CSV table of C-alpha atoms in Angstrom, one decimal:
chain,number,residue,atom,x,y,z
Z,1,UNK,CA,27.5,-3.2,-6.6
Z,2,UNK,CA,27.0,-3.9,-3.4
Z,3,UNK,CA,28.4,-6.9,-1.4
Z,4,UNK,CA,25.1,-9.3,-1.0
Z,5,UNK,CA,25.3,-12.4,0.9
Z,6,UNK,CA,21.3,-12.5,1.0
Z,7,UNK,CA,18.2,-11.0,0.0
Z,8,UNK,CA,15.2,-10.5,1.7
Z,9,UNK,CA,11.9,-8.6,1.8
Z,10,UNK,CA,10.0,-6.7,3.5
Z,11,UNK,CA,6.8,-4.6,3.6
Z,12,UNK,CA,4.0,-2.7,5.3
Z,13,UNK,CA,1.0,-2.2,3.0
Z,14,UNK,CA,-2.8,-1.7,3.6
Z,15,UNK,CA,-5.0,-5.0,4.6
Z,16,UNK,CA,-8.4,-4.6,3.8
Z,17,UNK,CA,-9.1,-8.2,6.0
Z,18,UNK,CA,-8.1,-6.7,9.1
Z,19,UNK,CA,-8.9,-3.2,8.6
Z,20,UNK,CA,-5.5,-1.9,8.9
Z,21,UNK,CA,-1.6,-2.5,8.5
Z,22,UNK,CA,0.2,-5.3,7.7
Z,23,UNK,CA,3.7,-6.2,7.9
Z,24,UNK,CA,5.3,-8.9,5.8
Z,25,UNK,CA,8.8,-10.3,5.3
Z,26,UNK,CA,10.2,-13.2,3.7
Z,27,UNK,CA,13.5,-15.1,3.3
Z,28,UNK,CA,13.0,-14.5,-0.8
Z,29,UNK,CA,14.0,-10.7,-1.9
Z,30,UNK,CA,14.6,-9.9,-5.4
Z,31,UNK,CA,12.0,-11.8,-6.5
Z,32,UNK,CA,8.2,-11.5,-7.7
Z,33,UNK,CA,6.5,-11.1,-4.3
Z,34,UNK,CA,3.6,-11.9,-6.0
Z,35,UNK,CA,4.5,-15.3,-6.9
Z,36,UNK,CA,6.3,-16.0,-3.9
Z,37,UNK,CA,2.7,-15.7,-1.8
Z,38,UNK,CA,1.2,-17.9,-5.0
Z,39,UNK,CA,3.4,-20.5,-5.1
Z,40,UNK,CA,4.8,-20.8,-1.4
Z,41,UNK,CA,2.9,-18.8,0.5
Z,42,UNK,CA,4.7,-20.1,3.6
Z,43,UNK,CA,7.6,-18.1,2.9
Z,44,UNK,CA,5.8,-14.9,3.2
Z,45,UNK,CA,5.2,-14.0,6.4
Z,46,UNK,CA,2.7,-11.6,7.7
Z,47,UNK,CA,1.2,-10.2,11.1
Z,48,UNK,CA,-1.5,-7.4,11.1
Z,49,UNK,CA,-0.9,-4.4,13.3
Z,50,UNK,CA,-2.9,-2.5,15.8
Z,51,UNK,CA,-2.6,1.4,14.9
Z,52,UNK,CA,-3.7,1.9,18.5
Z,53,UNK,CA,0.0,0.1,19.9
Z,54,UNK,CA,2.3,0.5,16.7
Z,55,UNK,CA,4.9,-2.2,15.8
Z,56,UNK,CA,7.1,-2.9,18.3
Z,57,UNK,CA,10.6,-5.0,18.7
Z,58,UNK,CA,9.4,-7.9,19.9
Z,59,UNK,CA,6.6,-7.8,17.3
Z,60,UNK,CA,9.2,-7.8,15.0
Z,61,UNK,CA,11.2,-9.8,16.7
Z,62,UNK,CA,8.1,-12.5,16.7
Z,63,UNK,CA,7.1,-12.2,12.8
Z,64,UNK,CA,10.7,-13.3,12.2
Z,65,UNK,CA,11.2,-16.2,14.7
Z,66,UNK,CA,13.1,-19.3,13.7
Z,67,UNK,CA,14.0,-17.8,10.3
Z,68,UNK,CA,17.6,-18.8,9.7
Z,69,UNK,CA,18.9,-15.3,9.1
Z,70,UNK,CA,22.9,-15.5,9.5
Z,71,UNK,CA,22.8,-13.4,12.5
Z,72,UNK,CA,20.8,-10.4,11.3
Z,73,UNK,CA,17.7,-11.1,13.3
Z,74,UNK,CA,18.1,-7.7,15.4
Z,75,UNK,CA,19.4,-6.0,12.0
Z,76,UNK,CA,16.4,-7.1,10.5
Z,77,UNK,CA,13.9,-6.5,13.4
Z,78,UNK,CA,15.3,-3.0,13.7
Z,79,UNK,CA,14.8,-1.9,10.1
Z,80,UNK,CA,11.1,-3.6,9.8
Z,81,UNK,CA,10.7,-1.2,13.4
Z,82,UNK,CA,11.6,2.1,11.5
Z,83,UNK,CA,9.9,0.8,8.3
Z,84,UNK,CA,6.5,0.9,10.3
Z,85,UNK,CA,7.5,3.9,12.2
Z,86,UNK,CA,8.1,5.4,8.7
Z,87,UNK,CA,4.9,4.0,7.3
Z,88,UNK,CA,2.9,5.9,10.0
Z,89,UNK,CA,4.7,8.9,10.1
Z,90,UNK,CA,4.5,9.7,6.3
Z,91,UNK,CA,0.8,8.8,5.7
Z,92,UNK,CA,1.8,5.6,3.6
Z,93,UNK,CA,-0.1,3.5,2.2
Z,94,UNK,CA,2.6,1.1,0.9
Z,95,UNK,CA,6.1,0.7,2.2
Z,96,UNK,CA,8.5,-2.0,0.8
Z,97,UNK,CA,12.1,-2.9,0.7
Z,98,UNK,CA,12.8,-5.7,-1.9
Z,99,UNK,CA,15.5,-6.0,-1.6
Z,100,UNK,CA,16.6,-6.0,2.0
Z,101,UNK,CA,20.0,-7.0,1.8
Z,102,UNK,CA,22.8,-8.5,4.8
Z,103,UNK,CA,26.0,-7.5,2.7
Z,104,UNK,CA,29.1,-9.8,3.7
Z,105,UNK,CA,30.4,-7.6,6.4
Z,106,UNK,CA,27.0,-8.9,8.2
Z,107,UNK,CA,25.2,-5.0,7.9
Z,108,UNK,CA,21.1,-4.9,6.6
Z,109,UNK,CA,20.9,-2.4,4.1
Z,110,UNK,CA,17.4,-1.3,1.9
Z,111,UNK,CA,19.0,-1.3,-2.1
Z,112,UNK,CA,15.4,-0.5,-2.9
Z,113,UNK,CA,12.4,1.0,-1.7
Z,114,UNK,CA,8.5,1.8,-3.1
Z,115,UNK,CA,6.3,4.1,-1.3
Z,116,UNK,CA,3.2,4.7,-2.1
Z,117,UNK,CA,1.3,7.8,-0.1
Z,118,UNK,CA,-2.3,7.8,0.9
Z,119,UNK,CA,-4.3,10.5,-1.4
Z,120,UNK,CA,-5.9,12.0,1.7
Z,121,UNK,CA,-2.1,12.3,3.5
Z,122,UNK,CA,-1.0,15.0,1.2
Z,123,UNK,CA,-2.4,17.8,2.8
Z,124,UNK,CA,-0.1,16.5,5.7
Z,125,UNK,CA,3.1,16.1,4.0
Z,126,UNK,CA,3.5,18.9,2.0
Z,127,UNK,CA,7.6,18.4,2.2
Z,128,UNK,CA,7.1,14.7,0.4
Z,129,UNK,CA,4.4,15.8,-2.2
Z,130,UNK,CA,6.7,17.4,-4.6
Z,131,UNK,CA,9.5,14.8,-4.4
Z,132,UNK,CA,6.5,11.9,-5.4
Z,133,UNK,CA,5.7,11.2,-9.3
Z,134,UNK,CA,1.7,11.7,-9.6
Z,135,UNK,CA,-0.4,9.2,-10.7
Z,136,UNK,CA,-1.0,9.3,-15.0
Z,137,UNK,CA,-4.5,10.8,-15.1
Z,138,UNK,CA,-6.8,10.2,-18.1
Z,139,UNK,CA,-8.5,13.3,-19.7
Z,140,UNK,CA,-11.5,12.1,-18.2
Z,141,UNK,CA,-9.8,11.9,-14.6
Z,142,UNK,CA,-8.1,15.4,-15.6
Z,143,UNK,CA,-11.4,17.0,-15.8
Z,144,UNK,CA,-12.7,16.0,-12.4
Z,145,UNK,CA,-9.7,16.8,-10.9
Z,146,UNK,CA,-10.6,20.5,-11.4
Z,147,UNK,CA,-13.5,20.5,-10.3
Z,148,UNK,CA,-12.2,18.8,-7.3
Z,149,UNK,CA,-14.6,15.8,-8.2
Z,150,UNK,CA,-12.8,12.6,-7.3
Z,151,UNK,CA,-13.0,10.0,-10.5
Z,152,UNK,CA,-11.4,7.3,-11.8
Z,153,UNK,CA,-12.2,5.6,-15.3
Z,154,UNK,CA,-12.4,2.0,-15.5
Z,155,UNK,CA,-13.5,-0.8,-17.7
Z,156,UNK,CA,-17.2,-1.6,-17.6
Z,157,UNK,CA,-19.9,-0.1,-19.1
Z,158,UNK,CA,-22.5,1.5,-16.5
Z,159,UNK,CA,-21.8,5.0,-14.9
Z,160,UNK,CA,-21.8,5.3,-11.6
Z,161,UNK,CA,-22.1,9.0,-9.8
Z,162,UNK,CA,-22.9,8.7,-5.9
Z,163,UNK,CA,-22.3,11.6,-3.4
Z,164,UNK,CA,-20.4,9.1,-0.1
Z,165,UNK,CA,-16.9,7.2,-1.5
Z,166,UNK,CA,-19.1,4.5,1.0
Z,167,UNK,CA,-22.5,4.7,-1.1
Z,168,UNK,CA,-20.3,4.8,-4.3
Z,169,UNK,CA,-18.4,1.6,-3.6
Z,170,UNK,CA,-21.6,-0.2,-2.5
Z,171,UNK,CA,-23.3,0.9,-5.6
Z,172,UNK,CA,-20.4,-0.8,-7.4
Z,173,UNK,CA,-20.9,-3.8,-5.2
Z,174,UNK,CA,-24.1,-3.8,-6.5
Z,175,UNK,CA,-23.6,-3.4,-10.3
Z,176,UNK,CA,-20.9,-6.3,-9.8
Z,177,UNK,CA,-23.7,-8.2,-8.2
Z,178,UNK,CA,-26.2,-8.2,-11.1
Z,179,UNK,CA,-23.4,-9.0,-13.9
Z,180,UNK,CA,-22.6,-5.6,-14.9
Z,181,UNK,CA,-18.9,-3.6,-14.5
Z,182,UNK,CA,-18.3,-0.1,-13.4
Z,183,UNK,CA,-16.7,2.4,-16.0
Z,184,UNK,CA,-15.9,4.8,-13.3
Z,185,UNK,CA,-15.4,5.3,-9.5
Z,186,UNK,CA,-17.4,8.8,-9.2
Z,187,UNK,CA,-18.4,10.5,-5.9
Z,188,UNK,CA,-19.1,14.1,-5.1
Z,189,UNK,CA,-19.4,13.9,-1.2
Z,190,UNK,CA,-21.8,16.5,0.5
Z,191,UNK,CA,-21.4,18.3,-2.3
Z,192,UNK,CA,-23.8,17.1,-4.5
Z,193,UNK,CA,-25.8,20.7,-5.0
Z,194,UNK,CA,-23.1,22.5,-6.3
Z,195,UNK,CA,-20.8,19.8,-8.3
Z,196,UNK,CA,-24.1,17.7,-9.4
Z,197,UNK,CA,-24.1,19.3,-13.2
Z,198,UNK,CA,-20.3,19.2,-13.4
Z,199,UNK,CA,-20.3,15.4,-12.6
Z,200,UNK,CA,-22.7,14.7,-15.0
């Protein structure tokens, strides 16, 4: 219902090329992001982000350059400023608007957000936790839960149980290699001793 002269989009989400966040906006809200970066990938632009300096203005100001944007470019700068500010500050690990919207009075408004929080976060933001919807377990999933085991069931067809998430994902590197799929993401940290039977 609200008075939309454009849509656009825009995001901060996890890059595992760069090692750290990246913030993306395009020209094309309301539609499948996806297949916008598919299909014209030059209307999606991105700039990675040093966590050591944050996003700034001009940064912003920079990823947006020469878009024609019917005036909103500081509107639009601004919010993708607090989205980052608000990706940092809440432990996220996804943050998009889609869509961003300049209504015909020329104001940028967010009609919809997704968040997504980093697992390990939520010992930091006890205020968001219960306000989030938790991920679907399977019974599987349920179990290692409590016994504080961290699994997840997938696909394949060859167990994996390693005590480092870094040992565990190589290890699945590694089945991937030689042909074969993981059924499960299982790693017991330095805890091997004492959760080794229960992980079996």
């Amino acid at each position: 219902k609200s008075d939309i002269a454009r849509e656009f989009y825009a995001a901060i989400l996890n890059d595992p090329d760069t090692k750290g966040p990246v913030v993306m906006f395009s020209t094309e809200g309301g539609m499948d992001i996806e297949e916008i970066a598919a299909e014209t990938p030059e209307k999606l632009r991105k700039v990675p982000v040093d966590v050591r300096h944050g996003f700034s203005l001009n940064a912003a100001r920079a990823l947006i350059d020469g878009l024609e944007l019917d005036g909103a470019n500081e509107g639009i700068a601004g919010t993708l400023v607090k989205l980052y500010d608000a990706y940092a500050t809440n432990d996220a690990e996804l943050l998009e608007i889609n869509p961003l919207i300049l209504t015909g009075a020329g104001d940028v408004v967010a009609l919809d957000c997704k968040f997504v929080m980093d697992d390990s976060g939520m010992k930091r933001q006890q205020e968001l936790v219960p306000n989030g919807t938790p991920d679907k377990l399977t019974e599987l999933e349920k179990v290692g839960e409590g016994h504080g085991i961290k699994y997840i069931e997938l696909e394949g067809d060859v167990i994996v149980l390693a005590n480092g998430a870094g040992l565990t994902m190589t290890t699945m590197d590694v089945v991937r290699h030689y042909g074969g799929q993981p059924a499960n993401f299982c790693e017991i940290g330095g805890e091997a001793y004492t959760k080794g039977k229960a992980a079996l």
